[in-house]
Amino acid sequence: MADVQAQIAAAKKEAEQLKEIISKQKYACDDSSLDDMSKDITPSQKILPRPRRILRGHFAKVYAMHWAEDKRHLVSASQDGKLIIWNALTTNKVNAIPLRSSWVMTCAYSPSGSLVACGGLDNICSVYNIKLREAPVRVQRELSAHTGYLSCCRFLSERQILTSSGDMSCMLWDIETGTLVERFDDHNGDVMSISPSPTDKNMFVSGACDSQAKVWDIRATRCVKTFSGHTSDINAIQFFPNGNLFGTGSDDSSCRLFDIRAYKELKEYTESKISCGITSVAFSISGRFLFAGYDDFNSYVWDTIKGRQVASLVGHDNRVSCLGMSGDGMA
């Protein structure tokens, strides 16, 4: 037994030494910083966004929402046991889908707008075809293999969808057959959020309660890069519009910007007066602004280059559980 403990201690020591060597090599290649490269860029001015539409219709906590690619419709998931499809311009309800489980935590719109999906404490990703002329809309496919709650789901196409779970895994599914295509395991905590790359459908990022963000290659079926920096759970993750960076939001009250190519953290977005966790993040269409939803009932807007807070979105009377940016960047 003593020999085993000694071997474990020696392995841990060797791992720490290797980490230090890797850190030194990365530091040696770090020839500049975002602050140095952006010192001549004019800081963005304070902006004053206002609410334009209020979508009313749910009777319990709205836990998730997701925009359709047509920039007009969105889906919301509530613990009143309903998925509602909205026309965001007119505020009209297009469809209301009754769910088998009211404990829903995530929802998503497919690229064509034909399918929506949701999941939660039932551990199942349920897919609905909203283009079929039937009422009520029935579940088309139930994807079941996770052993923990479903925290996030995102369509890659009309045939494939990614899911993340409290069982510390992400999964890729074939929707038509309802079969599991690939399982991704490397996190040491609940996986809370995933984001497919906007430029490469073979890549996605994930954030988890182990305080790490990971970049995955679907073709290699493994994690290709791991990013550290946060000191608490990562609740939200989102790719930058150009696909070379991604942003995260954490319970440590900070958002961070990571560069995949440089394999480093570029910027941290935090203020001393903000001491609550972040629930969700989204980038503007240009990437200049980072929107983040917080537990203090507000959403804050950050200048991604300068790291300054440039706006506050106020109006909610409870925590902001989810936020999203429309494809045209207008809402």
Coordinates of C-alpha atoms in Angstrom, one line a residue:
M1 CA 0.0 0.0 0.0
A2 CA 2.8 2.3 0.9
D3 CA 4.5 1.7 -2.5
V4 CA 1.2 2.6 -4.3
Q5 CA 0.9 5.8 -2.4
A6 CA 4.5 6.7 -3.2
Q7 CA 3.9 6.0 -6.9
I8 CA 0.8 8.2 -6.8
A9 CA 2.8 11.0 -5.1
A10 CA 5.6 10.7 -7.6
A11 CA 3.1 10.8 -10.5
K12 CA 1.5 13.9 -9.1
K13 CA 4.9 15.6 -8.8
E14 CA 5.8 14.7 -12.3
A15 CA 2.5 16.0 -13.6
E16 CA 3.1 19.4 -11.8
Q17 CA 6.6 19.6 -13.3
L18 CA 5.2 18.9 -16.8
K19 CA 2.5 21.6 -16.3
E20 CA 5.2 24.1 -15.3
I21 CA 7.3 23.2 -18.3
I22 CA 4.3 23.7 -20.6
S23 CA 3.4 27.0 -19.0
K24 CA 7.0 28.3 -19.5
Q25 CA 7.0 27.3 -23.1
K26 CA 3.6 29.0 -23.7
Y27 CA 4.9 32.1 -21.9
A28 CA 8.0 32.1 -24.1
C29 CA 5.8 32.2 -27.2
D30 CA 3.6 35.0 -25.7
D31 CA 5.1 38.0 -27.5
S32 CA 2.2 40.4 -27.1
S33 CA -1.1 41.0 -25.4
L34 CA -4.6 42.3 -26.4
D35 CA -3.9 45.5 -24.5
D36 CA -0.6 46.2 -26.4
M37 CA -2.2 45.5 -29.8
S38 CA -5.3 47.6 -29.1
K39 CA -3.7 50.6 -27.4
D40 CA -4.4 52.8 -30.4
I41 CA -8.1 51.7 -30.7
T42 CA -10.6 54.2 -29.5
P43 CA -12.7 52.9 -26.6
S44 CA -16.4 52.4 -27.4
Q45 CA -18.8 55.0 -26.0
K46 CA -21.4 54.2 -23.4
I47 CA -24.6 52.9 -25.0
L48 CA -28.1 53.2 -23.8
P49 CA -30.1 50.2 -25.0
R50 CA -33.8 50.0 -24.3
P51 CA -36.3 47.2 -24.2
R52 CA -38.3 47.1 -27.5
R53 CA -40.5 44.1 -27.0
I54 CA -41.8 42.1 -24.0
L55 CA -42.9 38.6 -24.7
R56 CA -45.5 37.5 -22.1
G57 CA -47.2 34.1 -22.0
H58 CA -45.3 31.8 -19.6
F59 CA -46.6 31.2 -16.1
A60 CA -43.4 30.0 -14.4
K61 CA -39.7 30.6 -14.6
V62 CA -38.3 30.9 -18.1
Y63 CA -35.1 28.9 -18.0
A64 CA -33.8 29.0 -21.6
M65 CA -34.3 30.7 -25.0
H66 CA -32.7 30.4 -28.5
W67 CA -33.0 32.5 -31.6
A68 CA -33.9 30.9 -35.0
E69 CA -31.6 31.7 -37.9
D70 CA -34.4 33.6 -39.7
K71 CA -33.7 36.4 -37.1
R72 CA -37.5 36.7 -36.4
H73 CA -38.5 33.7 -34.4
L74 CA -37.3 32.4 -31.1
V75 CA -38.1 29.5 -28.8
S76 CA -38.4 29.7 -25.0
A77 CA -38.5 26.9 -22.4
S78 CA -40.3 27.4 -19.1
Q79 CA -41.0 25.4 -16.0
D80 CA -44.7 25.8 -16.6
G81 CA -44.2 22.8 -18.9
K82 CA -44.3 24.6 -22.2
L83 CA -42.1 25.4 -25.2
I84 CA -43.3 28.6 -26.9
I85 CA -42.4 29.6 -30.4
W86 CA -42.5 33.4 -30.7
N87 CA -42.6 35.9 -33.5
A88 CA -40.2 38.4 -31.8
L89 CA -41.3 41.3 -34.0
T90 CA -45.0 41.1 -33.4
T91 CA -44.7 39.4 -29.9
N92 CA -47.3 36.8 -31.1
K93 CA -47.1 33.2 -30.1
V94 CA -46.7 31.0 -33.1
N95 CA -46.9 27.7 -31.2
A96 CA -47.1 26.3 -27.7
I97 CA -45.7 22.8 -27.2
P98 CA -46.7 20.9 -24.0
L99 CA -43.8 19.0 -22.5
R100 CA -43.8 15.7 -20.8
S101 CA -41.5 17.1 -18.1
S102 CA -41.8 20.6 -16.8
W103 CA -38.3 20.6 -15.4
V104 CA -36.7 21.9 -18.6
M105 CA -33.3 23.6 -18.6
T106 CA -32.4 24.1 -22.3
C107 CA -33.9 24.6 -25.7
A108 CA -32.6 25.0 -29.3
Y109 CA -33.8 25.9 -32.8
S110 CA -32.5 23.9 -35.8
P111 CA -30.8 25.8 -38.7
S112 CA -33.8 25.5 -41.0
G113 CA -36.3 26.4 -38.4
S114 CA -38.1 23.1 -38.8
L115 CA -37.1 21.5 -35.5
V116 CA -36.8 22.6 -31.9
A117 CA -35.3 20.6 -29.0
C118 CA -35.3 20.7 -25.3
G119 CA -34.2 18.8 -22.2
G120 CA -33.7 19.0 -18.5
L121 CA -34.0 17.0 -15.3
D122 CA -35.6 14.1 -17.3
N123 CA -32.1 13.4 -18.8
I124 CA -33.7 13.2 -22.2
C125 CA -33.3 15.5 -25.3
S126 CA -36.8 15.8 -26.9
V127 CA -36.9 16.9 -30.6
Y128 CA -40.1 18.3 -32.1
N129 CA -41.0 19.0 -35.8
I130 CA -42.9 22.3 -35.7
K131 CA -43.6 22.3 -39.4
L132 CA -46.0 19.4 -39.2
R133 CA -49.6 20.4 -39.3
E134 CA -50.7 18.7 -36.1
A135 CA -52.0 20.0 -32.8
P136 CA -50.6 19.6 -30.2
V137 CA -47.1 19.2 -31.6
R138 CA -45.9 15.7 -30.7
V139 CA -42.4 14.7 -29.9
Q140 CA -40.6 13.3 -33.0
R141 CA -37.6 11.8 -31.3
E142 CA -36.4 11.2 -27.7
L143 CA -32.6 10.9 -27.3
S144 CA -31.8 9.0 -24.1
A145 CA -28.4 8.0 -22.9
H146 CA -27.3 10.7 -20.4
T147 CA -27.3 9.6 -16.8
G148 CA -27.6 13.2 -15.5
Y149 CA -29.7 16.3 -16.3
L150 CA -29.5 17.8 -19.7
S151 CA -27.9 21.2 -19.4
C152 CA -27.6 22.4 -23.0
C153 CA -28.4 21.2 -26.5
R154 CA -27.4 22.7 -29.9
F155 CA -28.2 21.6 -33.4
L156 CA -25.3 21.0 -35.9
S157 CA -27.7 20.4 -38.7
E158 CA -31.2 18.9 -39.3
R159 CA -29.7 15.5 -38.8
Q160 CA -27.3 16.0 -35.8
I161 CA -27.5 17.6 -32.4
L162 CA -25.1 18.0 -29.6
T163 CA -26.0 17.7 -25.9
S164 CA -24.2 18.3 -22.6
S165 CA -25.1 16.9 -19.2
G166 CA -24.6 16.8 -15.5
D167 CA -23.1 13.3 -16.1
M168 CA -19.9 15.2 -17.1
S169 CA -20.2 14.3 -20.8
C170 CA -21.2 15.7 -24.2
M171 CA -22.9 13.6 -26.8
L172 CA -23.5 13.8 -30.6
W173 CA -26.7 12.3 -31.9
D174 CA -28.2 11.2 -35.2
I175 CA -31.8 12.7 -35.0
E176 CA -33.3 10.6 -37.8
T177 CA -32.3 7.2 -36.2
G178 CA -32.3 8.4 -32.6
T179 CA -28.9 6.8 -32.1
L180 CA -25.8 8.0 -30.2
V181 CA -23.0 8.8 -32.7
E182 CA -20.2 9.8 -30.3
R183 CA -19.6 10.5 -26.6
F184 CA -17.1 13.1 -25.4
D185 CA -15.6 12.6 -21.9
D186 CA -12.9 14.6 -20.4
H187 CA -14.5 17.0 -17.9
N188 CA -14.4 16.4 -14.1
G189 CA -17.6 18.2 -13.3
D190 CA -21.1 18.8 -14.7
V191 CA -20.9 20.2 -18.3
M192 CA -23.1 23.3 -18.2
S193 CA -22.8 24.8 -21.7
I194 CA -21.7 24.0 -25.3
S195 CA -21.2 26.1 -28.4
P196 CA -20.6 24.8 -31.9
S197 CA -18.1 26.7 -34.0
P198 CA -19.7 29.1 -36.5
T199 CA -17.0 28.4 -39.1
D200 CA -16.2 24.7 -38.6
K201 CA -19.0 22.2 -37.8
N202 CA -16.4 19.7 -36.7
M203 CA -15.5 21.8 -33.7
F204 CA -17.3 22.8 -30.5
V205 CA -16.4 24.2 -27.0
S206 CA -17.8 23.2 -23.6
G207 CA -17.7 24.8 -20.2
A208 CA -18.1 22.8 -16.9
C209 CA -18.2 22.9 -13.2
D210 CA -14.5 21.8 -13.1
S211 CA -13.7 25.5 -14.0
Q212 CA -12.3 24.5 -17.4
A213 CA -13.3 25.2 -21.0
K214 CA -12.5 22.6 -23.6
V215 CA -12.2 22.6 -27.4
W216 CA -13.3 19.4 -29.1
D217 CA -12.8 18.0 -32.5
I218 CA -15.7 15.7 -33.5
R219 CA -13.6 13.9 -36.1
A220 CA -10.9 13.0 -33.5
T221 CA -13.7 12.4 -30.9
R222 CA -11.5 13.9 -28.2
C223 CA -10.6 17.2 -26.5
V224 CA -7.8 19.0 -28.4
K225 CA -7.3 22.0 -26.0
T226 CA -8.1 22.8 -22.4
F227 CA -8.3 26.3 -21.1
S228 CA -8.0 27.2 -17.4
G229 CA -8.4 30.6 -15.6
H230 CA -11.7 30.6 -13.9
T231 CA -11.9 29.9 -10.2
S232 CA -15.4 28.5 -10.1
D233 CA -18.1 26.8 -12.2
I234 CA -18.3 27.9 -15.9
N235 CA -22.0 28.3 -16.6
A236 CA -21.9 29.7 -20.1
I237 CA -19.7 29.5 -23.2
Q238 CA -20.1 31.0 -26.6
F239 CA -17.9 31.1 -29.8
F240 CA -16.7 34.4 -31.1
P241 CA -18.2 35.3 -34.5
N242 CA -15.0 34.5 -36.4
G243 CA -14.6 31.1 -34.8
N244 CA -11.1 31.7 -33.4
L245 CA -12.0 32.8 -29.9
F246 CA -14.7 32.0 -27.4
G247 CA -16.1 33.7 -24.3
T248 CA -17.1 32.2 -20.9
G249 CA -19.2 33.3 -17.9
S250 CA -18.6 31.8 -14.5
D251 CA -19.8 31.8 -10.9
D252 CA -16.5 33.6 -10.0
S253 CA -18.3 36.8 -11.2
S254 CA -16.1 37.1 -14.3
C255 CA -16.4 36.7 -18.0
R256 CA -13.2 35.8 -20.0
L257 CA -12.1 35.8 -23.6
F258 CA -9.9 32.9 -24.8
D259 CA -7.9 32.7 -28.1
I260 CA -7.8 29.1 -29.5
R261 CA -4.9 29.8 -31.9
A262 CA -2.7 31.5 -29.2
Y263 CA -3.9 29.0 -26.6
K264 CA -4.3 31.7 -24.0
E265 CA -6.7 34.0 -22.1
L266 CA -6.9 37.4 -23.8
K267 CA -9.1 39.4 -21.4
E268 CA -11.1 39.2 -18.2
Y269 CA -14.3 41.2 -17.8
T270 CA -15.1 42.0 -14.2
E271 CA -15.8 44.9 -11.8
S272 CA -15.5 45.0 -8.0
K273 CA -19.1 46.1 -7.6
I274 CA -20.3 42.9 -9.4
S275 CA -20.1 39.9 -7.0
C276 CA -22.6 37.5 -8.4
G277 CA -22.4 34.7 -11.0
I278 CA -22.9 34.8 -14.7
T279 CA -25.6 32.6 -16.2
S280 CA -25.2 33.2 -20.0
V281 CA -23.1 35.1 -22.5
A282 CA -23.5 36.2 -26.2
F283 CA -21.4 38.3 -28.6
S284 CA -22.6 41.1 -30.9
I285 CA -22.4 40.3 -34.6
S286 CA -19.1 42.2 -34.9
G287 CA -17.7 40.7 -31.7
R288 CA -17.0 44.2 -30.2
F289 CA -19.5 43.7 -27.4
L290 CA -20.0 40.8 -25.0
F291 CA -23.4 40.5 -23.4
A292 CA -23.7 38.7 -20.1
G293 CA -26.6 37.8 -17.9
Y294 CA -26.1 37.9 -14.1
D295 CA -27.7 36.6 -11.0
D296 CA -28.3 40.2 -9.8
F297 CA -31.3 40.6 -12.2
N298 CA -29.2 42.6 -14.7
S299 CA -27.3 42.0 -17.9
Y300 CA -24.1 43.9 -18.6
V301 CA -22.4 44.8 -21.9
W302 CA -18.6 44.7 -22.1
D303 CA -16.2 46.2 -24.7
T304 CA -14.3 43.0 -25.6
I305 CA -11.2 45.0 -26.7
K306 CA -10.9 47.4 -23.8
G307 CA -12.5 45.3 -21.1
R308 CA -14.8 48.2 -20.0
Q309 CA -18.5 47.9 -19.1
V310 CA -20.4 50.1 -21.6
A311 CA -24.0 49.4 -20.8
S312 CA -26.5 47.8 -18.3
L313 CA -29.7 46.1 -19.4
V314 CA -32.2 46.4 -16.5
G315 CA -35.8 45.6 -16.1
H316 CA -36.0 42.0 -14.9
D317 CA -37.2 41.4 -11.4
N318 CA -35.3 38.1 -10.9
R319 CA -32.1 36.5 -12.1
V320 CA -31.4 36.6 -15.8
S321 CA -31.5 32.8 -16.6
C322 CA -30.6 33.1 -20.3
L323 CA -29.8 35.6 -23.0
G324 CA -29.2 35.4 -26.8
M325 CA -28.3 37.5 -29.8
S326 CA -30.3 37.4 -33.0
G327 CA -28.4 36.5 -36.2
D328 CA -28.5 40.0 -37.6
G329 CA -27.2 41.5 -34.3
M330 CA -30.2 43.8 -33.9
A331 CA -31.9 42.2 -30.9

